[in-house]
CSV table of C-alpha atoms in Angstrom, one decimal:
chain,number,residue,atom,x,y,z
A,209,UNK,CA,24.5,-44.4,-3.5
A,210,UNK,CA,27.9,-45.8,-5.0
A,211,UNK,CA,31.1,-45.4,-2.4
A,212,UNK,CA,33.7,-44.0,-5.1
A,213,UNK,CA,37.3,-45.1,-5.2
A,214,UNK,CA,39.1,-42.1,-6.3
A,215,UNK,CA,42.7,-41.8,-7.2
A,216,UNK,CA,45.5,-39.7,-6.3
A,217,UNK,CA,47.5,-37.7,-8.4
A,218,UNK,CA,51.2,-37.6,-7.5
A,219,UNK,CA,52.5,-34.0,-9.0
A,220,UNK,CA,55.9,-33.1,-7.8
A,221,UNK,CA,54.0,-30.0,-5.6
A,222,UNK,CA,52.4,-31.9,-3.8
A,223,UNK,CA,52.0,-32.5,-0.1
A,224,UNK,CA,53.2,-36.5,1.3
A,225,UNK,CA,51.1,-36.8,4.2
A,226,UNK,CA,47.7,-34.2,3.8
A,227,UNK,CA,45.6,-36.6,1.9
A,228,UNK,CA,47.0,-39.5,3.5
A,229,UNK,CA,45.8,-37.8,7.0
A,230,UNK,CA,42.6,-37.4,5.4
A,231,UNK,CA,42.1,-41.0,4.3
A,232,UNK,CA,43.4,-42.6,7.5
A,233,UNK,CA,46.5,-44.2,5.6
A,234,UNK,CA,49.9,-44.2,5.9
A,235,UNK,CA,52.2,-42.0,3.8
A,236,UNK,CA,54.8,-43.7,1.5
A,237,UNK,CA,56.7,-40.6,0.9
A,238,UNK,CA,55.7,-39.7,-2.4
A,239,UNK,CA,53.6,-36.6,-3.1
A,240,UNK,CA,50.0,-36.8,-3.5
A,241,UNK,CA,49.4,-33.6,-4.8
A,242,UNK,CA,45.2,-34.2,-6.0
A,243,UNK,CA,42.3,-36.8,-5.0
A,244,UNK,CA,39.7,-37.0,-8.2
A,245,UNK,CA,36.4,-37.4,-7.8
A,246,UNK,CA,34.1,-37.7,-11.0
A,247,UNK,CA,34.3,-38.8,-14.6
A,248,UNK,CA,37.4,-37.2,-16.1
A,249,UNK,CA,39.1,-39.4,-18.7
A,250,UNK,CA,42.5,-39.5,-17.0
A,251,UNK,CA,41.5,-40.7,-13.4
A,252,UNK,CA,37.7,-41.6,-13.3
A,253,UNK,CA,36.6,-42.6,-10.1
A,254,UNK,CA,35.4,-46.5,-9.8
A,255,UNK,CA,32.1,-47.6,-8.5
A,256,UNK,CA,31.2,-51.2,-7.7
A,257,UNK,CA,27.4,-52.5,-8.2
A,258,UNK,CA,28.0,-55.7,-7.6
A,259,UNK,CA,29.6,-56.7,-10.6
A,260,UNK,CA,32.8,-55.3,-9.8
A,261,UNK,CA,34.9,-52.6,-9.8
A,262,UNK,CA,34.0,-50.1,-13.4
A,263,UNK,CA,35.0,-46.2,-14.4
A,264,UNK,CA,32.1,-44.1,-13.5
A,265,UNK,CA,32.6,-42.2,-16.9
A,266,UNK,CA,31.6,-45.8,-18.3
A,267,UNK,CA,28.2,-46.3,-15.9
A,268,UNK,CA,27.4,-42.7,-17.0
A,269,UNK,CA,28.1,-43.3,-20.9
A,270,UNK,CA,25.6,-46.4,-20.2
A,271,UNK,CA,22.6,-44.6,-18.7
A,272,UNK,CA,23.6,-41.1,-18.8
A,273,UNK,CA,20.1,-39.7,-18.0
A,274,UNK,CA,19.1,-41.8,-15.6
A,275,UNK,CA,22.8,-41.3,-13.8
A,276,UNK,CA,23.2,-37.5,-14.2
A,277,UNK,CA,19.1,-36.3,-15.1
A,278,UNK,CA,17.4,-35.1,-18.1
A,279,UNK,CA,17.9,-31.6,-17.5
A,280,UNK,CA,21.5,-32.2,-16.6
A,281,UNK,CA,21.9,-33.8,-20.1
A,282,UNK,CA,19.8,-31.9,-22.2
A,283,UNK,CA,22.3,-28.8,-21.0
A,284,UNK,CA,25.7,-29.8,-20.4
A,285,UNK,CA,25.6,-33.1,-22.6
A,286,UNK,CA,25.8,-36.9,-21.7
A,287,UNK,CA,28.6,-36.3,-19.4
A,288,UNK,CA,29.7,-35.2,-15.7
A,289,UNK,CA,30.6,-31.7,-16.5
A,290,UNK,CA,32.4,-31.3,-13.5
A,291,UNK,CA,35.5,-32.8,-11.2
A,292,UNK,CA,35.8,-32.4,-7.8
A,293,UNK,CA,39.1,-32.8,-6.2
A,294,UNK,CA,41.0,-32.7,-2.4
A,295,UNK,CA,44.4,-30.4,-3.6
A,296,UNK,CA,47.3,-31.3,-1.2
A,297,UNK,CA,50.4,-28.0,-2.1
A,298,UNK,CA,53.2,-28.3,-0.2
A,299,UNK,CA,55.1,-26.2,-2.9
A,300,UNK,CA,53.6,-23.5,-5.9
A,301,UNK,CA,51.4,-24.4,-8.7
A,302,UNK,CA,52.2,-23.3,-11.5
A,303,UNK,CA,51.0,-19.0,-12.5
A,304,UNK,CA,48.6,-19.4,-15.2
A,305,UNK,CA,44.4,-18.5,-16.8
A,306,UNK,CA,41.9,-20.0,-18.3
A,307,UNK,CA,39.6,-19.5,-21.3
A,308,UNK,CA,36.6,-18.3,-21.5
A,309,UNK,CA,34.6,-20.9,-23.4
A,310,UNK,CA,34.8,-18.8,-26.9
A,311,UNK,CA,38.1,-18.6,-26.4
A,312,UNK,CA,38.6,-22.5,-25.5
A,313,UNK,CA,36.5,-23.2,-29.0
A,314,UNK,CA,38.7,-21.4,-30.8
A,315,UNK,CA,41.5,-22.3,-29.6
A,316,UNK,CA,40.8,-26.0,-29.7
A,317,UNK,CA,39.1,-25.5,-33.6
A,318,UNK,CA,42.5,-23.5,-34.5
A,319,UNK,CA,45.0,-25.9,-32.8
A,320,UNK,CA,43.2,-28.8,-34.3
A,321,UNK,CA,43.2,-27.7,-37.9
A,322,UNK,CA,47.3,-27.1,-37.7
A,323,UNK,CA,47.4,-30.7,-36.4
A,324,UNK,CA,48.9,-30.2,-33.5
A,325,UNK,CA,48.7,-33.5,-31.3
A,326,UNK,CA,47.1,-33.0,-27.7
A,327,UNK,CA,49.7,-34.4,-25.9
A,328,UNK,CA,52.2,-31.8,-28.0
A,329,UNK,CA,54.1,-29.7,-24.8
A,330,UNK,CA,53.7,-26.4,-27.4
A,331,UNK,CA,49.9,-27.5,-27.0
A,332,UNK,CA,47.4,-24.8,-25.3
A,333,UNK,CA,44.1,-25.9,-25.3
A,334,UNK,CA,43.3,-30.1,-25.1
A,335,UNK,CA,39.5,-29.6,-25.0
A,336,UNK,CA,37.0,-27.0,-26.2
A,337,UNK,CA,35.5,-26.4,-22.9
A,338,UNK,CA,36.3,-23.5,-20.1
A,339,UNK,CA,37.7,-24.1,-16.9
A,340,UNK,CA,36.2,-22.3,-14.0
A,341,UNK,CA,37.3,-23.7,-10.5
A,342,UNK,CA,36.7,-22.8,-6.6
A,343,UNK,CA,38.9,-23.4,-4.1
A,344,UNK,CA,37.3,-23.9,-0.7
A,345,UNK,CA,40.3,-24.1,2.2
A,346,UNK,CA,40.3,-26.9,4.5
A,347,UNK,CA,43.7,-25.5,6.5
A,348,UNK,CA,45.1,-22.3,6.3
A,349,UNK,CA,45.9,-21.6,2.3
A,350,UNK,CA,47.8,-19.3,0.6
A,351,UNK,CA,47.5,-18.2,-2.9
A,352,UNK,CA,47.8,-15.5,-6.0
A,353,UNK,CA,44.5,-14.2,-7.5
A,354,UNK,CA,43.8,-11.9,-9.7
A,355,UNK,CA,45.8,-8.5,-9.8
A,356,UNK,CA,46.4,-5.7,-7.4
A,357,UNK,CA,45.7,-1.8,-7.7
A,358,UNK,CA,48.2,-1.1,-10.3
A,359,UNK,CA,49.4,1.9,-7.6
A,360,UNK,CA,49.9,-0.6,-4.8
A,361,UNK,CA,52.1,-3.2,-6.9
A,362,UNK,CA,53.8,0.2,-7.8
A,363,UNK,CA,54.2,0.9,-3.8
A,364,UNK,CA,55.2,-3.0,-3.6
A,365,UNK,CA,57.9,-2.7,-5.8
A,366,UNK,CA,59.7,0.5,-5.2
A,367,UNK,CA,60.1,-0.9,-1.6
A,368,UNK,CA,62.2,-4.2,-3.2
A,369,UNK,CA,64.9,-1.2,-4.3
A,370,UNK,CA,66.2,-3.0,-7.3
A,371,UNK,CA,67.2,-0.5,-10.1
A,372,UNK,CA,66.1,-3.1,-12.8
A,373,UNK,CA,62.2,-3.2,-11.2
A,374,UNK,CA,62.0,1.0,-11.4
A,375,UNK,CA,61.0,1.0,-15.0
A,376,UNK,CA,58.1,-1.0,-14.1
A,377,UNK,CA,57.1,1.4,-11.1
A,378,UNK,CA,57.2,4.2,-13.8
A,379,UNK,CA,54.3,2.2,-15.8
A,380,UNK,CA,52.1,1.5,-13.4
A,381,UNK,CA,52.3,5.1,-12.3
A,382,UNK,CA,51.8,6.4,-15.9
A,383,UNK,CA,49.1,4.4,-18.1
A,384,UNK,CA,45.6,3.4,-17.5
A,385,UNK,CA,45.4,0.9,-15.3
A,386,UNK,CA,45.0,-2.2,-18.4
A,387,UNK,CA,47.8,-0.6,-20.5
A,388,UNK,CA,50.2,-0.5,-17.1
A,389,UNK,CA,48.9,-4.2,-16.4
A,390,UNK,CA,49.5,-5.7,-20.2
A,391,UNK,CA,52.6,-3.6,-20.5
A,392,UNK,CA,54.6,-4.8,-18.0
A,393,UNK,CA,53.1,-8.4,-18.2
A,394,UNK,CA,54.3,-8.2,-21.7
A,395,UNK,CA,57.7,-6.6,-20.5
A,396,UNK,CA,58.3,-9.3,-17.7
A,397,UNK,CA,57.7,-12.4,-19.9
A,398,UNK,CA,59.5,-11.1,-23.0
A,399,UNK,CA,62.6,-10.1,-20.9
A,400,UNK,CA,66.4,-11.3,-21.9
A,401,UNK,CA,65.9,-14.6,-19.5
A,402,UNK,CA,69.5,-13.9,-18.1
A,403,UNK,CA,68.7,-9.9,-17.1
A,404,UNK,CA,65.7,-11.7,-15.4
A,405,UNK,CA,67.2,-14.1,-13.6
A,406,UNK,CA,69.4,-11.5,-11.9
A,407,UNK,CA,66.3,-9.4,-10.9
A,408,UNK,CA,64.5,-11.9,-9.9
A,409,UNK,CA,67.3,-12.8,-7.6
A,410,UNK,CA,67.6,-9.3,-6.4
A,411,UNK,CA,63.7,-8.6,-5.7
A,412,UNK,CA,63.7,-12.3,-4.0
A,413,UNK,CA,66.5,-11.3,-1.7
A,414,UNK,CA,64.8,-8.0,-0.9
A,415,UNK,CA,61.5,-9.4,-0.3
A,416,UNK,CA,63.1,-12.1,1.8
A,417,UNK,CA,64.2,-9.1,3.9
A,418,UNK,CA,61.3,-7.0,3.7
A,419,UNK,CA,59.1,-10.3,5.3
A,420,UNK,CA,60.8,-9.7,8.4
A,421,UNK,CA,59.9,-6.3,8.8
A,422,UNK,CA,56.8,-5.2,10.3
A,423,UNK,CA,55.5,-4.1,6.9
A,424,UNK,CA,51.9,-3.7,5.3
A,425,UNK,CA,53.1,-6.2,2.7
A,426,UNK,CA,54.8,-8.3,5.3
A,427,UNK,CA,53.2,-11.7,4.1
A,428,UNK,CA,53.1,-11.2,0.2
A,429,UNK,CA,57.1,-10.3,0.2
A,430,UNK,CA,57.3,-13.9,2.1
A,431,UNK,CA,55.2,-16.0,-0.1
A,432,UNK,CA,57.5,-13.7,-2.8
A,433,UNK,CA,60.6,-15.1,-1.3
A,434,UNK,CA,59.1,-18.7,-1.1
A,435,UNK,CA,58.2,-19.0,-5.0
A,436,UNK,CA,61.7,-17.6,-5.9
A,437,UNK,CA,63.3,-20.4,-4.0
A,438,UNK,CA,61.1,-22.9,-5.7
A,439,UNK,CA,61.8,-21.2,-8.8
A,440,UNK,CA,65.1,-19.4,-9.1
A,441,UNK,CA,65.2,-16.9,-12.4
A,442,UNK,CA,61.7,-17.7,-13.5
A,443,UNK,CA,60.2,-14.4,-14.8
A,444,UNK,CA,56.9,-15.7,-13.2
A,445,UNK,CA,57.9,-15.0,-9.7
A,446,UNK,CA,58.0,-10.7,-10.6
A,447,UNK,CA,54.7,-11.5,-12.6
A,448,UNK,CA,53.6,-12.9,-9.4
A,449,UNK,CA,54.3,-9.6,-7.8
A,450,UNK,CA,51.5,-7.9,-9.5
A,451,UNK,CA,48.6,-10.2,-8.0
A,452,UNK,CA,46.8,-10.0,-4.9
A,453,UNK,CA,48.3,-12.6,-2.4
A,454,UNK,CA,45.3,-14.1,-0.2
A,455,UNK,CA,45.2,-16.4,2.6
A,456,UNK,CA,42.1,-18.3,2.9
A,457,UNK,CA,41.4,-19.6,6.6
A,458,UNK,CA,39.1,-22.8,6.5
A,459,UNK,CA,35.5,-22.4,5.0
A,460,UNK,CA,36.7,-19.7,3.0
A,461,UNK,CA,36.9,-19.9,-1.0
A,462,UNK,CA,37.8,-18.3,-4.0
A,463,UNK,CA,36.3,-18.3,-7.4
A,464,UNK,CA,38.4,-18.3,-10.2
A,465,UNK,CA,36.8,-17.3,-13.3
A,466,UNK,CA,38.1,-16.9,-16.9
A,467,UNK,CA,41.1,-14.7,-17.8
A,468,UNK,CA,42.0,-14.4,-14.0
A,469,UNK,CA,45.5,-15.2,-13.5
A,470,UNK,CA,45.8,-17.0,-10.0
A,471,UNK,CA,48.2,-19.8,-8.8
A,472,UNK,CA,47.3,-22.0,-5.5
A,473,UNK,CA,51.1,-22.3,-2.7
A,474,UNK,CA,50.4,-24.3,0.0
A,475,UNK,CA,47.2,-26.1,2.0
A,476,UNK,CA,44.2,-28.4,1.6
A,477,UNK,CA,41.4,-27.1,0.0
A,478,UNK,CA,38.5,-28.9,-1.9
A,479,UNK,CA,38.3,-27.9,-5.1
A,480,UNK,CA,35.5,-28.1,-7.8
A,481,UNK,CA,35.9,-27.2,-11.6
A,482,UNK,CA,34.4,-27.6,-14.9
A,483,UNK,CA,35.7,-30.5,-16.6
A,484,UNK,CA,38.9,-29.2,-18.7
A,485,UNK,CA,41.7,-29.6,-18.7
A,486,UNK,CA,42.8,-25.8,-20.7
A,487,UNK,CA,45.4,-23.9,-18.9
A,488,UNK,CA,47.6,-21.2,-20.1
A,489,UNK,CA,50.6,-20.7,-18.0
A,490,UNK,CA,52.5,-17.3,-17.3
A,491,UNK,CA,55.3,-18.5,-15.0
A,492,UNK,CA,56.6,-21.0,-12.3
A,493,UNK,CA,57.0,-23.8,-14.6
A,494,UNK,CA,59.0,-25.4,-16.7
A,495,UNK,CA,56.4,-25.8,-18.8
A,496,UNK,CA,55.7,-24.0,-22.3
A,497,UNK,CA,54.2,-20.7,-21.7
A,498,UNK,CA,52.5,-19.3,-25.1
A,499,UNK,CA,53.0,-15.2,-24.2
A,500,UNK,CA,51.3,-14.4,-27.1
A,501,UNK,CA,48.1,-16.2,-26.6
A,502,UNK,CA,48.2,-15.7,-22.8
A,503,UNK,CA,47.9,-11.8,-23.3
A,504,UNK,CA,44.5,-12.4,-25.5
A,505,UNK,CA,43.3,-14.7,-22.3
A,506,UNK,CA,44.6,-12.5,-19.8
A,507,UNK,CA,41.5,-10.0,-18.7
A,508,UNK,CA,43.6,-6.7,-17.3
A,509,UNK,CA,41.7,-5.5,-14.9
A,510,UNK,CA,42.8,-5.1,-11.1
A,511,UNK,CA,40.3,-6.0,-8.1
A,512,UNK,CA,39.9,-7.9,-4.8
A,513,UNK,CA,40.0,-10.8,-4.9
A,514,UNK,CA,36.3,-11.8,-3.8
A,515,UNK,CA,36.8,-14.1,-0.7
A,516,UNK,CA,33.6,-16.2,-0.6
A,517,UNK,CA,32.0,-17.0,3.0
A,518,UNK,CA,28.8,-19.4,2.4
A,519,UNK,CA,25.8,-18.4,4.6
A,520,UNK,CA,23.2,-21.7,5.6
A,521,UNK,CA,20.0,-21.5,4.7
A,522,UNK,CA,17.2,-23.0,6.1
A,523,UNK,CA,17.7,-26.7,5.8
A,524,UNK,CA,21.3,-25.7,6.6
A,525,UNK,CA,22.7,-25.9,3.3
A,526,UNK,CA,26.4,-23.5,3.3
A,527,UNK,CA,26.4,-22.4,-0.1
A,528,UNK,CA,29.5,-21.0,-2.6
A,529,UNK,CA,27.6,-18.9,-4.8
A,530,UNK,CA,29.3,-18.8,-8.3
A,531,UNK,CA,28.1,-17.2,-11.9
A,532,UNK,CA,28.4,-20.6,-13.4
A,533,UNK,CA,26.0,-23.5,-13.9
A,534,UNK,CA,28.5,-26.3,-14.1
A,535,UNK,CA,29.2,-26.9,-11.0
A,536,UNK,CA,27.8,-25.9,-7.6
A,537,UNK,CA,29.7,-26.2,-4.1
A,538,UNK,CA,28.1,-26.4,-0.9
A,539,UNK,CA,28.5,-28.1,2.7
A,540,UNK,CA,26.9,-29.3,5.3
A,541,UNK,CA,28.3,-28.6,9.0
A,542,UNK,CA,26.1,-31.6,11.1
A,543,UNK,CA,25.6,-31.7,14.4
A,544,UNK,CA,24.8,-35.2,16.5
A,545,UNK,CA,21.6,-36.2,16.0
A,546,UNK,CA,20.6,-33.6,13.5
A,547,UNK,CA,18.8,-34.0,10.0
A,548,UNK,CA,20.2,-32.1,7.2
A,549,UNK,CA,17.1,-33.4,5.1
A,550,UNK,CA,17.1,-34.0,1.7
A,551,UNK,CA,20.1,-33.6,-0.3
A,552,UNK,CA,18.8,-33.8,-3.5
A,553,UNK,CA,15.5,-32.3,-4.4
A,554,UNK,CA,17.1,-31.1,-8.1
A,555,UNK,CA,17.0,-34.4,-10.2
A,556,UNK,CA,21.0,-33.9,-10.6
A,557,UNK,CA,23.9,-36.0,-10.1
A,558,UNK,CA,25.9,-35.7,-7.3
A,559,UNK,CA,29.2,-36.0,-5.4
A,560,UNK,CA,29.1,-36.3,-1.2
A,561,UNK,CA,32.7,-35.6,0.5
A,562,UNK,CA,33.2,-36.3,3.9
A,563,UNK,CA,36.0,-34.1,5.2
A,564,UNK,CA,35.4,-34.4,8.9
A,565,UNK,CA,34.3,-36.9,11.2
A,566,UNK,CA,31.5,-39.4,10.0
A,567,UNK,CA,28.2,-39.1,8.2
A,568,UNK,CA,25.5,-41.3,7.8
A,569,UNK,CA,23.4,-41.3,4.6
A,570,UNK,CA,20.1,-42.9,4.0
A,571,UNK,CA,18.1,-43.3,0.6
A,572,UNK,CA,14.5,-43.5,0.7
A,573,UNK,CA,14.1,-47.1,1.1
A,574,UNK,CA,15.8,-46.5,4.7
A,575,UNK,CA,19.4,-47.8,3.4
A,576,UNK,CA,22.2,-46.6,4.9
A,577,UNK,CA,25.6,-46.4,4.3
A,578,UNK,CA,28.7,-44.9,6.4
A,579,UNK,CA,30.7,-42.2,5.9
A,580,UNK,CA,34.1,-41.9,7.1
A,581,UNK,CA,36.5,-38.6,6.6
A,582,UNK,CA,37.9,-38.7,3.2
A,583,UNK,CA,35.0,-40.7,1.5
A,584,UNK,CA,32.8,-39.7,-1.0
A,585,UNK,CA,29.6,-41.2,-2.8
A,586,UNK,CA,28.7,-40.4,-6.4
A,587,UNK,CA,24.6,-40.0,-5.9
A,588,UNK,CA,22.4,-40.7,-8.8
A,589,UNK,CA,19.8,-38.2,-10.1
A,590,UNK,CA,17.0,-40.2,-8.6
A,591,UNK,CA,18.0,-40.7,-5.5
A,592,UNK,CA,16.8,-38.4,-2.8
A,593,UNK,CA,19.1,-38.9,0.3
A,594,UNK,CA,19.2,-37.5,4.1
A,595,UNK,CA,22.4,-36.9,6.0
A,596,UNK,CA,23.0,-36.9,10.1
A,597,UNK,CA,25.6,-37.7,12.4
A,598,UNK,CA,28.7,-35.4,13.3
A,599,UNK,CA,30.4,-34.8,10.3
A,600,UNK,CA,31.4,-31.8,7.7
A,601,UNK,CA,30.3,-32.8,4.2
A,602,UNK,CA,30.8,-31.2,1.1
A,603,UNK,CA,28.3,-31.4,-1.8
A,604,UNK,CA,29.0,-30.8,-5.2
A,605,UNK,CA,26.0,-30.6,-8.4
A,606,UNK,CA,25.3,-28.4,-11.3
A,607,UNK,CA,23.1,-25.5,-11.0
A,608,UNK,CA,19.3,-26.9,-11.4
């Protein structure tokens, strides 16, 4: 068991005091939007063995069968393939995808051979690997994901009034329902920027009013208002309007799987995704967004947006059943004096989060070692390891 010392990102959106709380220090007023936990190349986590502080990417590169399993190795290569993380949003993320993995490899192989450097900002894919992520809420969090019934958004946005929107109503009325979706994607994000700005100003000042109605859509039209304030003009707040907004209460979690166009508003969550770092953006940034490629990413299909609620099985394992083998998120709920048994019966790496109140590992030798709320342990494939004590703790592995 290696205690990890993670580190923080501090994006603009993010919160000052959530992970702060979480750790038990004090804020210093800047944002500390992320908390990585893993082996990705821009904030590895640090593990000491008694020879001091190193990267865990480096004590995996040394021994990376031993660290992570043969199985692990043999199918996902000589590397973590995933990063866990505590997100902290006190403002929007940015609206944007991910590749599937044909698409990444593509991508990556195309942008490559026109030399484009990977820290370009015209840039779109920095790695040839997919992205899927989960969200799991730790407070109440509110998000975009996926799109709505093409009729409903239609219903949505006839209720806004603005002349300039009815055009759009008209589509999603008249087309199957991918046509309407692409179409007016494509129509949004293509717009004369200045004709945009003034509808986006007129939908946010009629969703504003419409979120103090008593109205089926009463909390979309406000987290509507809210990203328009964040983001005044930005075409991405009417493509916003055609995704399903979704509150997650704690324990809840969403999936978010290739081509799904999502983007995360405000709460703690822990979040888990495979290790890349390829987004394509559609909005709420000032960032470059590729419309082009984006529609090829973009899968147009409307749905719910699948709110995952983990079940505990026997051993009382809560579980966040995903159709991906790079990572897999579950947690532990303890009670005092209870055995959760062994964590690790796979032969995988793993990450343990504490998220609330304090756990107490032991190996098999009968070490033990403390955990507090907002520590984690990176767990080597070998290791078999019971938890107890009063504590929530999160668990994140591949798929055996």
């Amino acid at each position: 068991m290696d205690r990890l010392d993670n580190t923080a990102r501090p994006y603009a959106w993010g919160s000052t005091t959530a992970i702060p709380d979480l750790l038990g220090t004090p804020p210093t007023g800047e944002p500390r939007a992320e908390l990585w936990m893993g082996a990705h190349p821009g904030a590895p986590s640090r593990v000491d063995r008694g020879d001091g502080p190193h990267a865990l990417s480096d004590t995996i590169a040394a021994d990376p069968e031993g660290e992570l399993g043969t199985a692990a190795v043999r199918r996902f290569g000589p590397r973590l393939p995933f990063l866990l993380k505590v997100l902290a949003a006190a403002a929007p993320l940015s609206l944007q995808v991910h590749p599937d993995l044909a698409q990444a490899r593509d991508g990556f192989a195309a942008e490559e051979e026109r030399g484009i450097p990977l820290d370009a900002p015209d840039r779109n894919y920095k790695d040839a690997n997919h992205k899927p992520e989960l969200i799991c809420a730790l407070t109440p969090f509110n998000g975009f994901c996926g799109f709505r019934d093409p009729a409903a958004t239609a219903d949505l946005l006839a209720a806004l009034d603005v002349d300039s929107l009815k055009p759009y109503v008209d589509l999603l009325h008249a087309h199957p329902e991918a046509d309407a979706l692409r179409e007016v994607l494509t129509a949004v994000l293509t717009a004369d920027r200045a004709v945009m700005a003034e509808t986006v100003a007129q939908a946010a000042d009629a969703a504003e009013r419409l979120a103090e109605e008593d109205g089926p859509h009463r909390d979309a039209y406000a987290a509507y208002a809210d990203v328009a304030r964040h983001f005044p003009g930005d075409p991405g707040v009417i493509a916003a309007m055609l995704l399903n907004h979704v509150c997650l209460q704690p324990g809840e979690a969403l999936y978010l799987g290739a081509g799904v166009p999502h983007a995360y508003l405000d709460g703690l969550g822990v979040e888990i995704m495979a290790n890349s770092d390829n987004v394509l953006r559609c909005g709420l940034t000032p960032k470059h967004v590729d419309v082009p490629e984006l529609l090829r990413v973009v899968r147009f299909e409307s749905g719910d947006p699948g709110v995952l609620r983990p079940e505990a099985d026997a051993a009382g394992e809560e579980v966040y059943e995903t159709p991906i083998d790079e990572f897999r998120l579950s947690r532990y709920v303890l009670a005092p004096g209870a055995e959760a048994g062994a964590v690790l019966p796979s032969g995988a790496a793993q990450i343990l989060l504490c998220t609330a109140g304090t756990a107490v590992l032991r190996d098999a030798e009968g070490v033990e070692l403390r955990l507090d709320r907002g520590q984690s342990v990176f767990v080597r494939a070998d290791e078999r390891i019971a938890l107890h004590g009063e504590a929530t703790v999160f668990r994140a592995t591949v798929v055996a």
